[in-house]
Short mmCIF file of C-alpha atoms in Angstrom, two decimals:
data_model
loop_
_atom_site.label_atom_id
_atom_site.label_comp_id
_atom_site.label_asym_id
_atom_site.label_seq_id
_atom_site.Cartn_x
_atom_site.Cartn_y
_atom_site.Cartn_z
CA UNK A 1 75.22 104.93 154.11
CA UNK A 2 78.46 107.57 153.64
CA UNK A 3 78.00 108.82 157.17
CA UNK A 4 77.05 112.21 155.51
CA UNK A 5 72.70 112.51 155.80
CA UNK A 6 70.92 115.02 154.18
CA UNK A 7 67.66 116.50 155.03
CA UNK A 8 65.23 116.81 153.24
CA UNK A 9 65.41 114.32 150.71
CA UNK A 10 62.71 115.93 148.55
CA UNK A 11 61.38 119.88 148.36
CA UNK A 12 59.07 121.90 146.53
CA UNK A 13 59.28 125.72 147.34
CA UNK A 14 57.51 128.50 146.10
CA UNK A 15 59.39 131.71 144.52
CA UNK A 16 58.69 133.61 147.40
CA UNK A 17 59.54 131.18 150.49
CA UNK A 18 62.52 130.32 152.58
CA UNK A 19 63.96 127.14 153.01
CA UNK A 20 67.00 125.26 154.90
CA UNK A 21 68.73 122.20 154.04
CA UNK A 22 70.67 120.52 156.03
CA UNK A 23 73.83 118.61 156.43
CA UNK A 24 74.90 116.35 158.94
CA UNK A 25 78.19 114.67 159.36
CA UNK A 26 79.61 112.41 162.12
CA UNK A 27 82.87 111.62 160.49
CA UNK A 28 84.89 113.68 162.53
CA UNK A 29 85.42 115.56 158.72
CA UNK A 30 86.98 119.38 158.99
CA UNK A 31 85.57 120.36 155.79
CA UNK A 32 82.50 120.71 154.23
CA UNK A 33 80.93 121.41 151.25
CA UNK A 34 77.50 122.18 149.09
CA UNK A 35 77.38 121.50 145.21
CA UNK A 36 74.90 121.65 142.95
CA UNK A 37 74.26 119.36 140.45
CA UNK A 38 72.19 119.97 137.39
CA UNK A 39 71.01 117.47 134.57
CA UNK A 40 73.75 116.80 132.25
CA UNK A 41 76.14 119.36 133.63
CA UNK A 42 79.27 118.70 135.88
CA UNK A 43 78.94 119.05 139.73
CA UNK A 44 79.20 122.88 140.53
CA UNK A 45 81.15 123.54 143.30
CA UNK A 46 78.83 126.21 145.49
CA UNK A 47 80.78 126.54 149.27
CA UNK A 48 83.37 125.17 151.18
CA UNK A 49 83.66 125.34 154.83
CA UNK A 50 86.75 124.43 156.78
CA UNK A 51 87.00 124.11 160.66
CA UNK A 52 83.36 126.31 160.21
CA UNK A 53 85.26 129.11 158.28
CA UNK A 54 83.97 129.79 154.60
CA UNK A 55 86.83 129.48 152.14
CA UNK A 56 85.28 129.45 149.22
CA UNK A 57 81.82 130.87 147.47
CA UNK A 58 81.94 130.08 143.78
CA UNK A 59 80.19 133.30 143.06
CA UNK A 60 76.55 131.82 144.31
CA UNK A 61 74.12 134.13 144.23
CA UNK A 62 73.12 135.44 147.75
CA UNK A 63 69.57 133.69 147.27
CA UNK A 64 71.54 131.23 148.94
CA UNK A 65 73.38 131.27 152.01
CA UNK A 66 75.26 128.83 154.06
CA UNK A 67 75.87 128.83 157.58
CA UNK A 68 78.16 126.26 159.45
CA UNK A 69 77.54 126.26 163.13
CA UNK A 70 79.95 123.32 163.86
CA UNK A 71 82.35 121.15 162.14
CA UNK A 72 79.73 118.30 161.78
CA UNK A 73 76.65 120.78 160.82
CA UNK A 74 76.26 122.44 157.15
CA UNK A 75 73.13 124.44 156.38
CA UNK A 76 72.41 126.35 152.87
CA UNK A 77 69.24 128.79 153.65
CA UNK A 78 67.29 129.24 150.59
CA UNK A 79 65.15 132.48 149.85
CA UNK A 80 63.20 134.07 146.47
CA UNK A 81 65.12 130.88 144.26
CA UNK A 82 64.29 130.98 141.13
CA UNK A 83 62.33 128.10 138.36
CA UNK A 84 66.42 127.14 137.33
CA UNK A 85 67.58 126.91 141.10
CA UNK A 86 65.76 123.12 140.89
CA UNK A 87 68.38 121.13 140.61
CA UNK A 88 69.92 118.24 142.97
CA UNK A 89 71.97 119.64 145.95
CA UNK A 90 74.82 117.74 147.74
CA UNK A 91 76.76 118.15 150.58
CA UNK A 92 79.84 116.25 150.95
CA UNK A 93 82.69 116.36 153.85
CA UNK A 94 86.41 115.67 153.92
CA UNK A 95 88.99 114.79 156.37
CA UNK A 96 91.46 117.25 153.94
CA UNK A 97 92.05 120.73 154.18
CA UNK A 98 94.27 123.79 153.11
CA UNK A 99 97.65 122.01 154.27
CA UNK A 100 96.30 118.48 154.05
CA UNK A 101 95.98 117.46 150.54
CA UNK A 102 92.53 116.26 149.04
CA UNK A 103 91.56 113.35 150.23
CA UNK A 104 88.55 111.20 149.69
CA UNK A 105 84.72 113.42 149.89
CA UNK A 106 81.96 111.58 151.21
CA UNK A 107 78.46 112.63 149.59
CA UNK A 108 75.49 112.90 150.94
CA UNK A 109 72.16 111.34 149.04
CA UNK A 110 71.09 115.18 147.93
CA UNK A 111 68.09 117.10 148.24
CA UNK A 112 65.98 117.39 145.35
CA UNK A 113 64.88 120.99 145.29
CA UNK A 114 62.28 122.13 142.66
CA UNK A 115 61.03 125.55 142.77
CA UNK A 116 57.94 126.39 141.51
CA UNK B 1 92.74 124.89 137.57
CA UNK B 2 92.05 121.68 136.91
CA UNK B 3 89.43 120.34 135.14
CA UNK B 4 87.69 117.05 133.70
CA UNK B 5 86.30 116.36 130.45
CA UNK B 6 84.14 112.70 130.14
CA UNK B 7 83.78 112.46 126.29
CA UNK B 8 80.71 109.62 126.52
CA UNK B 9 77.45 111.09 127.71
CA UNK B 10 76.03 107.86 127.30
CA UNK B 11 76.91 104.03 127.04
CA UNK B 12 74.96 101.30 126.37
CA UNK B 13 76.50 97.96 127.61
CA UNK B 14 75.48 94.44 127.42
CA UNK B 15 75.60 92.32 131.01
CA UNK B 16 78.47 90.23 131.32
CA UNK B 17 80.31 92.69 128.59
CA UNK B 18 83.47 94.66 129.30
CA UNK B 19 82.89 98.68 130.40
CA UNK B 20 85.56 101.10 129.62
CA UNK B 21 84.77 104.39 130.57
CA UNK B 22 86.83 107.50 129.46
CA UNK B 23 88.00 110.54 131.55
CA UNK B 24 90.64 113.41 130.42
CA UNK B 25 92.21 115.91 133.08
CA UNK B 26 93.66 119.45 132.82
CA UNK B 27 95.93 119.91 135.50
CA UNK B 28 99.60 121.41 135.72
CA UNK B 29 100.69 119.25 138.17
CA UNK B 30 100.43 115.32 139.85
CA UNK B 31 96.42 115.48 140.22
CA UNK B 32 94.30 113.31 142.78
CA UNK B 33 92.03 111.48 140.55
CA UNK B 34 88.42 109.89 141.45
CA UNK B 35 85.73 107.79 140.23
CA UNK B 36 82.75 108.48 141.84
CA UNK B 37 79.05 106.48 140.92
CA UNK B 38 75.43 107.70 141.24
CA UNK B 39 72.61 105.30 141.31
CA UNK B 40 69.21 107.01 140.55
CA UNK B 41 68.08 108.98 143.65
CA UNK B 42 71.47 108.48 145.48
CA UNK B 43 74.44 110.42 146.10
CA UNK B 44 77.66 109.76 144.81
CA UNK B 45 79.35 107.01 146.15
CA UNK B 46 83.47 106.32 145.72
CA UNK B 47 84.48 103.62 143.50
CA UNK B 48 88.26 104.19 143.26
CA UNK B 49 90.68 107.17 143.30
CA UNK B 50 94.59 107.49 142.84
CA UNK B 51 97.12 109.63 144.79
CA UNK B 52 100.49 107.99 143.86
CA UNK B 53 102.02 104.79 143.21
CA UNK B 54 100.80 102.19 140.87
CA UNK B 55 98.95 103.47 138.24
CA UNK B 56 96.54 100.59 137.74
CA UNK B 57 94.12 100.84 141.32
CA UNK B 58 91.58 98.72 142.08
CA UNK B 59 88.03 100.26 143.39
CA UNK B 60 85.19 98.25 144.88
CA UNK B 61 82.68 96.37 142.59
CA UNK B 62 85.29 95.29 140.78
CA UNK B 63 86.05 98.06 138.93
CA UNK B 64 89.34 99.24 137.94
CA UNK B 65 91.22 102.50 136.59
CA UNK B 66 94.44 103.57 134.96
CA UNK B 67 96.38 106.84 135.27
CA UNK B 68 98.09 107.79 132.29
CA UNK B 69 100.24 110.71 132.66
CA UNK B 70 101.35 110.81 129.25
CA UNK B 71 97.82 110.88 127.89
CA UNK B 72 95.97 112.90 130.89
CA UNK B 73 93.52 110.03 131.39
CA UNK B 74 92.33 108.21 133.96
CA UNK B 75 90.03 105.51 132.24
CA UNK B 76 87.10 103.39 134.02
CA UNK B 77 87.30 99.67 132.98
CA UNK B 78 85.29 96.70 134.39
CA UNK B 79 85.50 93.07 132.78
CA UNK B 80 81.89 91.95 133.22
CA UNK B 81 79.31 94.40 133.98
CA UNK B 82 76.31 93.34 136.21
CA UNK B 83 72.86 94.90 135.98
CA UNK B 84 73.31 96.89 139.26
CA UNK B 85 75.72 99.18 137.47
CA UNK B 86 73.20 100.82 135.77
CA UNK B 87 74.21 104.23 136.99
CA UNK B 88 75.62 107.62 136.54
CA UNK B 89 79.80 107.77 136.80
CA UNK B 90 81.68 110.84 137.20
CA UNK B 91 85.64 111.38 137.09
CA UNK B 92 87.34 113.82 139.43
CA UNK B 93 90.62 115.70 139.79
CA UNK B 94 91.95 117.53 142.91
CA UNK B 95 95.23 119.22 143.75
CA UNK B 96 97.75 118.36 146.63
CA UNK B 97 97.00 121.21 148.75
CA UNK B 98 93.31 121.84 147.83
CA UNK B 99 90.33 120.42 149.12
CA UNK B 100 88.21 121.11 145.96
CA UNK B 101 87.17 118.80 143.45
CA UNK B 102 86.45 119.16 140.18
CA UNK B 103 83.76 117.03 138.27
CA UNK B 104 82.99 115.55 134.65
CA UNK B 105 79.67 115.83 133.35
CA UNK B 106 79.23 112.26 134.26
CA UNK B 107 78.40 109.50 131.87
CA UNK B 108 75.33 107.38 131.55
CA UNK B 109 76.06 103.95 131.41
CA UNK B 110 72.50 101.56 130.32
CA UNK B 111 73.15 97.96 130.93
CA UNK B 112 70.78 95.53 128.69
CA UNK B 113 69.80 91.91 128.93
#
C-alpha cells in the first residue's frame, strides 16, 4: 500500500463509451501525475498536475482528458479510445514541484484498460 | 532531456545467485536517479534512488545501486536473489527543478530453482 489507490483496477470499454479513472491520494502530495505504460515500452509520461494546475500534456490525444478537482483527486476521462489505448495506466503523486526538486513518486497499482 | 536506456530486456537468475542489473542516463547535469520494481499486477514500488552523497545507496530488500558519473550508470546489484524478486525493474532519472521522471523500458528479471 503506496497511499496512492486507483480505481478501477480492471476495465473493458467499448470504442464508443466513456470512462473515468480515478486517482486518490492522501499523502498530502502537490503533484500528480497519469502515465501510461505499454508492454515492453518505457513509462510514457501523459499529465502532470501541480497544486490542481496542468503543467504538462505530453501531446495526449484529447480522447483523454484529465481533470484535477483537488490536490488529493486525479481523474483521466476516457472517450472513443481506440484497440492501442489498452495499455496499463498509473497515477503517481509527489511531494516535489517546479521549485522543489524531484523527489520520490509514489505509484498507484494501475488500471488495466482494454478497449475493445 | 534526460533519458534512460536499460540494455537487458530480460534476465534469468538462479535463487541465491548475485543480480546485477544495468541502467545508462542522458542527462546534462547531476540527475536524481531511481529504481523502481513491478510485481505482476502491481504498481511500481521504490527500491532505492540517489540525490547526492555517497554513491553506493542502499534500497529495501536488500538491494543496492551505484552512481557512476564517469560512466552515466546507475547499476542494480543484489548478492542473493530470493524467489519474490521475480519482477519487472525500471531505472529513472529526474532533474533538480523538475518533477518529471523519465523511465527505462524496464527489465525482466526470471528467478529459477
Amino acid at each position: 500500500e503506496t497511499g496512492v489507490t486507483q480505481t478501477p483496477r480492471h476495465l473493458v470499454m467499448g470504442m464508443t463509451n466513456k470512462k473515468s479513472l480515478k486517482c486518490e491520494q492522501h499523502l498530502g502530495h502537490n503533484a500528480m501525475y497519469w502515465y501510461k505504460q505499454s508492454a515492453k515500452k518505457p513509462l510514457e509520461l501523459m499529465f502532470v498536475y501541480n497544486f490542481k494546475e496542468q503543467t504538462e500534456n505530453n501531446s495526449v490525444p484529447s480522447r483523454f482528458s484529465p481533470e484535477c478537482p483537488n490536490s488529493s483527486h486525479l481523474f483521466l476521462h476516457l472517450h472513443t479510445l481506440q484497440p492501442e489505448d489498452s495499455a496499463l495506466y498509473l497515477c503517481a503523486s509527489s511531494q516535489g514541484g517546479l521549485l522543489q526538486g524531484n523527489t520520490e513518486a509514489f505509484f498507484g497499482q494501475g488500471t488495466r484498460l482494454t478497449v475493445v | 532531456a534526460q533519458s534512460v536506456t536499460q540494455p537487458d530486456i530480460h534476465i534469468t537468475v538462479s535463487e541465491g545467485a548475485s543480480l546485477e542489473l544495468r541502467c545508462n542516463y542522458s542527462y546534462g547535469a547531476t540527475p536524481y536517479l531511481f529504481w523502481y520494481v513491478q510485481s505482476p499486477g502491481q504498481g511500481l514500488q521504490l527500491l532505492l534512488k540517489y540525490f547526492s552523497g555517497d554513491t553506493l545507496v542502499q534500497g529495501i530488500k536488500g538491494f543496492e545501486a551505484e552512481f557512476k558519473r564517469s560512466q552515466s550508470s546507475f547499476n542494480l546489484r543484489k548478492p542473493s536473489v530470493h524467489w519474490s524478486d521475480a519482477a519487472e525493474y525500471f531505472c529513472a532519472v529526474g532533474a533538480y527543478n523538475d518533477y518529471k521522471l523519465s523511465f527505462g523500458a524496464g527489465t525482466t528479471v526470471t528467478v529459477r530453482a
